[in-house]
Coordinates of C-alpha atoms in Angstrom, one line a residue:
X1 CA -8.6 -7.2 15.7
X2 CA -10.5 -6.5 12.5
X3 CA -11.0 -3.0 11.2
X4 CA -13.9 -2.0 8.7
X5 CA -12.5 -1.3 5.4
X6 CA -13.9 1.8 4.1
X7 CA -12.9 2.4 0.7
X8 CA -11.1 -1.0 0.2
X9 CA -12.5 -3.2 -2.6
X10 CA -11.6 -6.6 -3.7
X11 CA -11.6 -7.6 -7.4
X12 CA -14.2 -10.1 -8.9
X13 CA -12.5 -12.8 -10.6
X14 CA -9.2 -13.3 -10.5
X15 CA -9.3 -15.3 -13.7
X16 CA -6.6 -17.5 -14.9
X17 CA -3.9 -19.3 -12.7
X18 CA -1.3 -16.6 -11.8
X19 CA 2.7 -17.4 -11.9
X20 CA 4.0 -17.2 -8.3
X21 CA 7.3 -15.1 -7.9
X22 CA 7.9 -12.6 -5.5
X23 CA 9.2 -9.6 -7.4
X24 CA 8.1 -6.7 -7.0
X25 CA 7.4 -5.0 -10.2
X26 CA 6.5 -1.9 -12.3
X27 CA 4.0 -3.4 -14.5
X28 CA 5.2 -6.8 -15.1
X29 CA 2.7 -8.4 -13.4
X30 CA -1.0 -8.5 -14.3
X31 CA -3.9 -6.6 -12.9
X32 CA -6.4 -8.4 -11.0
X33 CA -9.0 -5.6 -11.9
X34 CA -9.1 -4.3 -15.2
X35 CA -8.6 -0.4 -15.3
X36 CA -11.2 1.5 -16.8
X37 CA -10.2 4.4 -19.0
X38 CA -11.9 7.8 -17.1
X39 CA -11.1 11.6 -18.1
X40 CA -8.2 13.0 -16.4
X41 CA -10.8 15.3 -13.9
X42 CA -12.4 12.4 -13.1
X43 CA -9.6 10.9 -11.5
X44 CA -8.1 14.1 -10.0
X45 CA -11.6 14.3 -8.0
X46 CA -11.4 10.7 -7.0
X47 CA -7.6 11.2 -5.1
X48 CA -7.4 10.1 -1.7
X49 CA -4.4 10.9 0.5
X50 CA -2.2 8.1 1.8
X51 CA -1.8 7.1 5.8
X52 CA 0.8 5.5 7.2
X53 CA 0.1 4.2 10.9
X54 CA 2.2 2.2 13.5
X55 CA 0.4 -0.7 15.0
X56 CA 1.0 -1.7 18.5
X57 CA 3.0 -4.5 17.3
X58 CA 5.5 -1.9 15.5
X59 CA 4.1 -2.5 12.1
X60 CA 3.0 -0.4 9.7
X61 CA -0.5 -0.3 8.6
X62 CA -1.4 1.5 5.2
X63 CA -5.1 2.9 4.4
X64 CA -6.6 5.6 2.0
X65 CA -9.4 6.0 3.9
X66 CA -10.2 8.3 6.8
X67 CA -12.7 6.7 8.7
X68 CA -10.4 3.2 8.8
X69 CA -7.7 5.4 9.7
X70 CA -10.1 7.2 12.6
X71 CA -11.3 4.0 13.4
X72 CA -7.4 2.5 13.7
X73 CA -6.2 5.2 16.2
X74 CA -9.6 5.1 18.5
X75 CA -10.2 1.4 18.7
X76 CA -6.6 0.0 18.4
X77 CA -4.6 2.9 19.4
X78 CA -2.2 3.2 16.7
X79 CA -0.5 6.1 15.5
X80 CA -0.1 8.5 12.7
X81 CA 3.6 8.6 11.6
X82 CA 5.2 11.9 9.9
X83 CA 6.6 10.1 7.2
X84 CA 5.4 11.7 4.4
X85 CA 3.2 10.2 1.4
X86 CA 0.9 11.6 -1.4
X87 CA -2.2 10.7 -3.0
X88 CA -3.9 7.6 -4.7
X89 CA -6.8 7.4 -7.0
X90 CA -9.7 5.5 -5.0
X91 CA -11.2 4.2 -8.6
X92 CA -9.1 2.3 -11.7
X93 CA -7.5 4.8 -14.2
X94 CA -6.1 4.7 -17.5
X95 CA -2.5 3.5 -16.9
X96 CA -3.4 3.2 -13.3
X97 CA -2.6 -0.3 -11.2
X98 CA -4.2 -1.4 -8.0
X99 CA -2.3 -1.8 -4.7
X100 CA -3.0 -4.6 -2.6
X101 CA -2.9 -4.3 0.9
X102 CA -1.9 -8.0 3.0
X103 CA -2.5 -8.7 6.5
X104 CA 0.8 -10.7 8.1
X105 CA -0.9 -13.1 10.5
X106 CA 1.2 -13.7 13.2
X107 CA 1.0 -9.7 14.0
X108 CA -0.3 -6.3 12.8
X109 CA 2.2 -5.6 10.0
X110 CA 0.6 -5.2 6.8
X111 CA 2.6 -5.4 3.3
X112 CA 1.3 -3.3 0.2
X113 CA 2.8 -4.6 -3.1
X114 CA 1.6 -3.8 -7.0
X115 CA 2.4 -7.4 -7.6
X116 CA -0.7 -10.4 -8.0
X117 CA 2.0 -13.1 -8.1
X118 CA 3.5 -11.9 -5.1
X119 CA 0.1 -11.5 -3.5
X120 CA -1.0 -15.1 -4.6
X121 CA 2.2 -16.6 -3.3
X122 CA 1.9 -14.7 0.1
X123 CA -1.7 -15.5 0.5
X124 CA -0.7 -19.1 -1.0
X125 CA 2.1 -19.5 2.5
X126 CA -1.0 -19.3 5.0
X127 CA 1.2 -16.7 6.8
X128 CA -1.0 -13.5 5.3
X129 CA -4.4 -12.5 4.4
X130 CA -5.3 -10.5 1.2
X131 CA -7.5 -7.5 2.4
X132 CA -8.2 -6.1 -0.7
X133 CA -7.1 -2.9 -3.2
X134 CA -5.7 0.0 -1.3
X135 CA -6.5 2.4 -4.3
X136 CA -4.6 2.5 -7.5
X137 CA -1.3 4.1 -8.2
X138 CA -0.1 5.1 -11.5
X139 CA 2.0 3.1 -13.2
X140 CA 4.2 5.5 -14.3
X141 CA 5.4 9.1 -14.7
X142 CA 3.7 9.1 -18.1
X143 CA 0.4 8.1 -16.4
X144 CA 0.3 11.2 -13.9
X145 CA 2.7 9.8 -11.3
X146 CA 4.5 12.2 -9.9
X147 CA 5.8 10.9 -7.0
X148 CA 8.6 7.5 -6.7
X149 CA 7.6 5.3 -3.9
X150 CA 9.6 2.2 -2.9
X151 CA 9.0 -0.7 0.0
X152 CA 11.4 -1.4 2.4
X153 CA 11.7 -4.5 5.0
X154 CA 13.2 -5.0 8.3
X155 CA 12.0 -8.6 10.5
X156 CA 8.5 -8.7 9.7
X157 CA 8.0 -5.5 8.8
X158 CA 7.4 -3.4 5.3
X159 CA 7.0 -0.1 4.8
X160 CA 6.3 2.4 2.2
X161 CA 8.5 5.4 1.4
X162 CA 8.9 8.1 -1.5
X163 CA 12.4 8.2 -2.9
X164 CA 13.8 11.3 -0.8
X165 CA 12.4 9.8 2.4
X166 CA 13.7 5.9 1.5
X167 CA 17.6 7.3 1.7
X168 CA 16.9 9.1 5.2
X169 CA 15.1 5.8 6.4
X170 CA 18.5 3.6 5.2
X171 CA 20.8 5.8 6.7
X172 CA 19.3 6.4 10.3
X173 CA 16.7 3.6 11.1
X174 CA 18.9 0.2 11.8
X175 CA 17.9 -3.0 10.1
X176 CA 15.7 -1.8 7.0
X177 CA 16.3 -2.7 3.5
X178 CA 15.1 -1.6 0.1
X179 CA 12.9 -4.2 -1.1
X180 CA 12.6 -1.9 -4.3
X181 CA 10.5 0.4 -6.2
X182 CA 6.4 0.0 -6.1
X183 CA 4.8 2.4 -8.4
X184 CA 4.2 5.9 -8.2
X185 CA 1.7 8.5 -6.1
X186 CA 0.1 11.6 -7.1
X187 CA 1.6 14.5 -6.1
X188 CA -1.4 16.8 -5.5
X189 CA -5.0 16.5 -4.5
X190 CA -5.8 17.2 -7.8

């Protein structure tokens, strides 16, 4: 089942040998693409909204891009979810950091993380495939994030969710755990 990628990129270079852990982290761990500084309306105009859809397996599947998420409900039937998310710059930012989006590889479930030693040690198992930078989220409140999102886990399955939405998901959906904070989103378009 493969799925064209849209606006997904994949950094050049991943440069020196990266510590393995599987923390998930609000900066600790080191860019694989260096962020370019860009003025603040440059990346207002480069937001992207955020789409969350359930696989036919019952993962969750992650894209920034409309056409990958067009392409996701025609060719593989899966489904838009109402859980609600914000916005992501499609380009590197000034205190932004990239998201990497990972393919488990026994189904379609896909894992996000902000992490490269968590990616290298999941791509290091054999049990998921890196498909590249989701966008890039801001590191922090300070650098235009407005908007708290966490990852959760339940059997083989990760999800993302902002901070309101992670308490409803605890309390009424069976099985799911905070795996803990991931960065931040933008909360407007612009």
């Amino acid at each position: 089942m493969a799925l064209s990628f849209g606006r997904m990129t994949r950094p050049v270079g991943l440069g020196l040998a990266v510590a393995l852990g599987a923390t998930l982290s609000l900066g600790a761990a080191a860019s694989a693409s260096a962020t370019t500084e860009q003025p603040a309306t440059s990346v207002a105009a480069q937001r992207v909204k955020v789409y969350e859809l359930v696989t036919k397996d019952g993962g969750f599947f992650y894209t920034a891009s409309e056409s990958e998420k067009q392409s996701a409900i025609a060719k593989h039937g899966w489904s838009t979810t109402q859980t609600p998310l914000y916005y992501l710059s499609s380009a590197p930012f000034t205190g932004g950091k990239p998201l990497f989006r990972l393919r488990w590889s026994k189904k379609a479930s896909y894992l996000v993380t902000a992490s490269v030693a968590e990616r290298e040690k999941l791509v290091g198992s054999g049990d998921f495939r890196y498909e590249g930078i989701l966008g890039y989220a801001p590191g922090s409140a300070g650098a235009g994030g407005s908007v708290k999102v966490n990852r959760l886990s339940n059997d083989n399955k990760w999800r993302l969710a902002i901070e309101s939405h992670t308490q409803k998901i605890l309390a009424n959906e069976p099985g799911w755990k905070l795996d803990g904070p991931l960065l931040f989103q933008f909360g407007t378009a612009r």
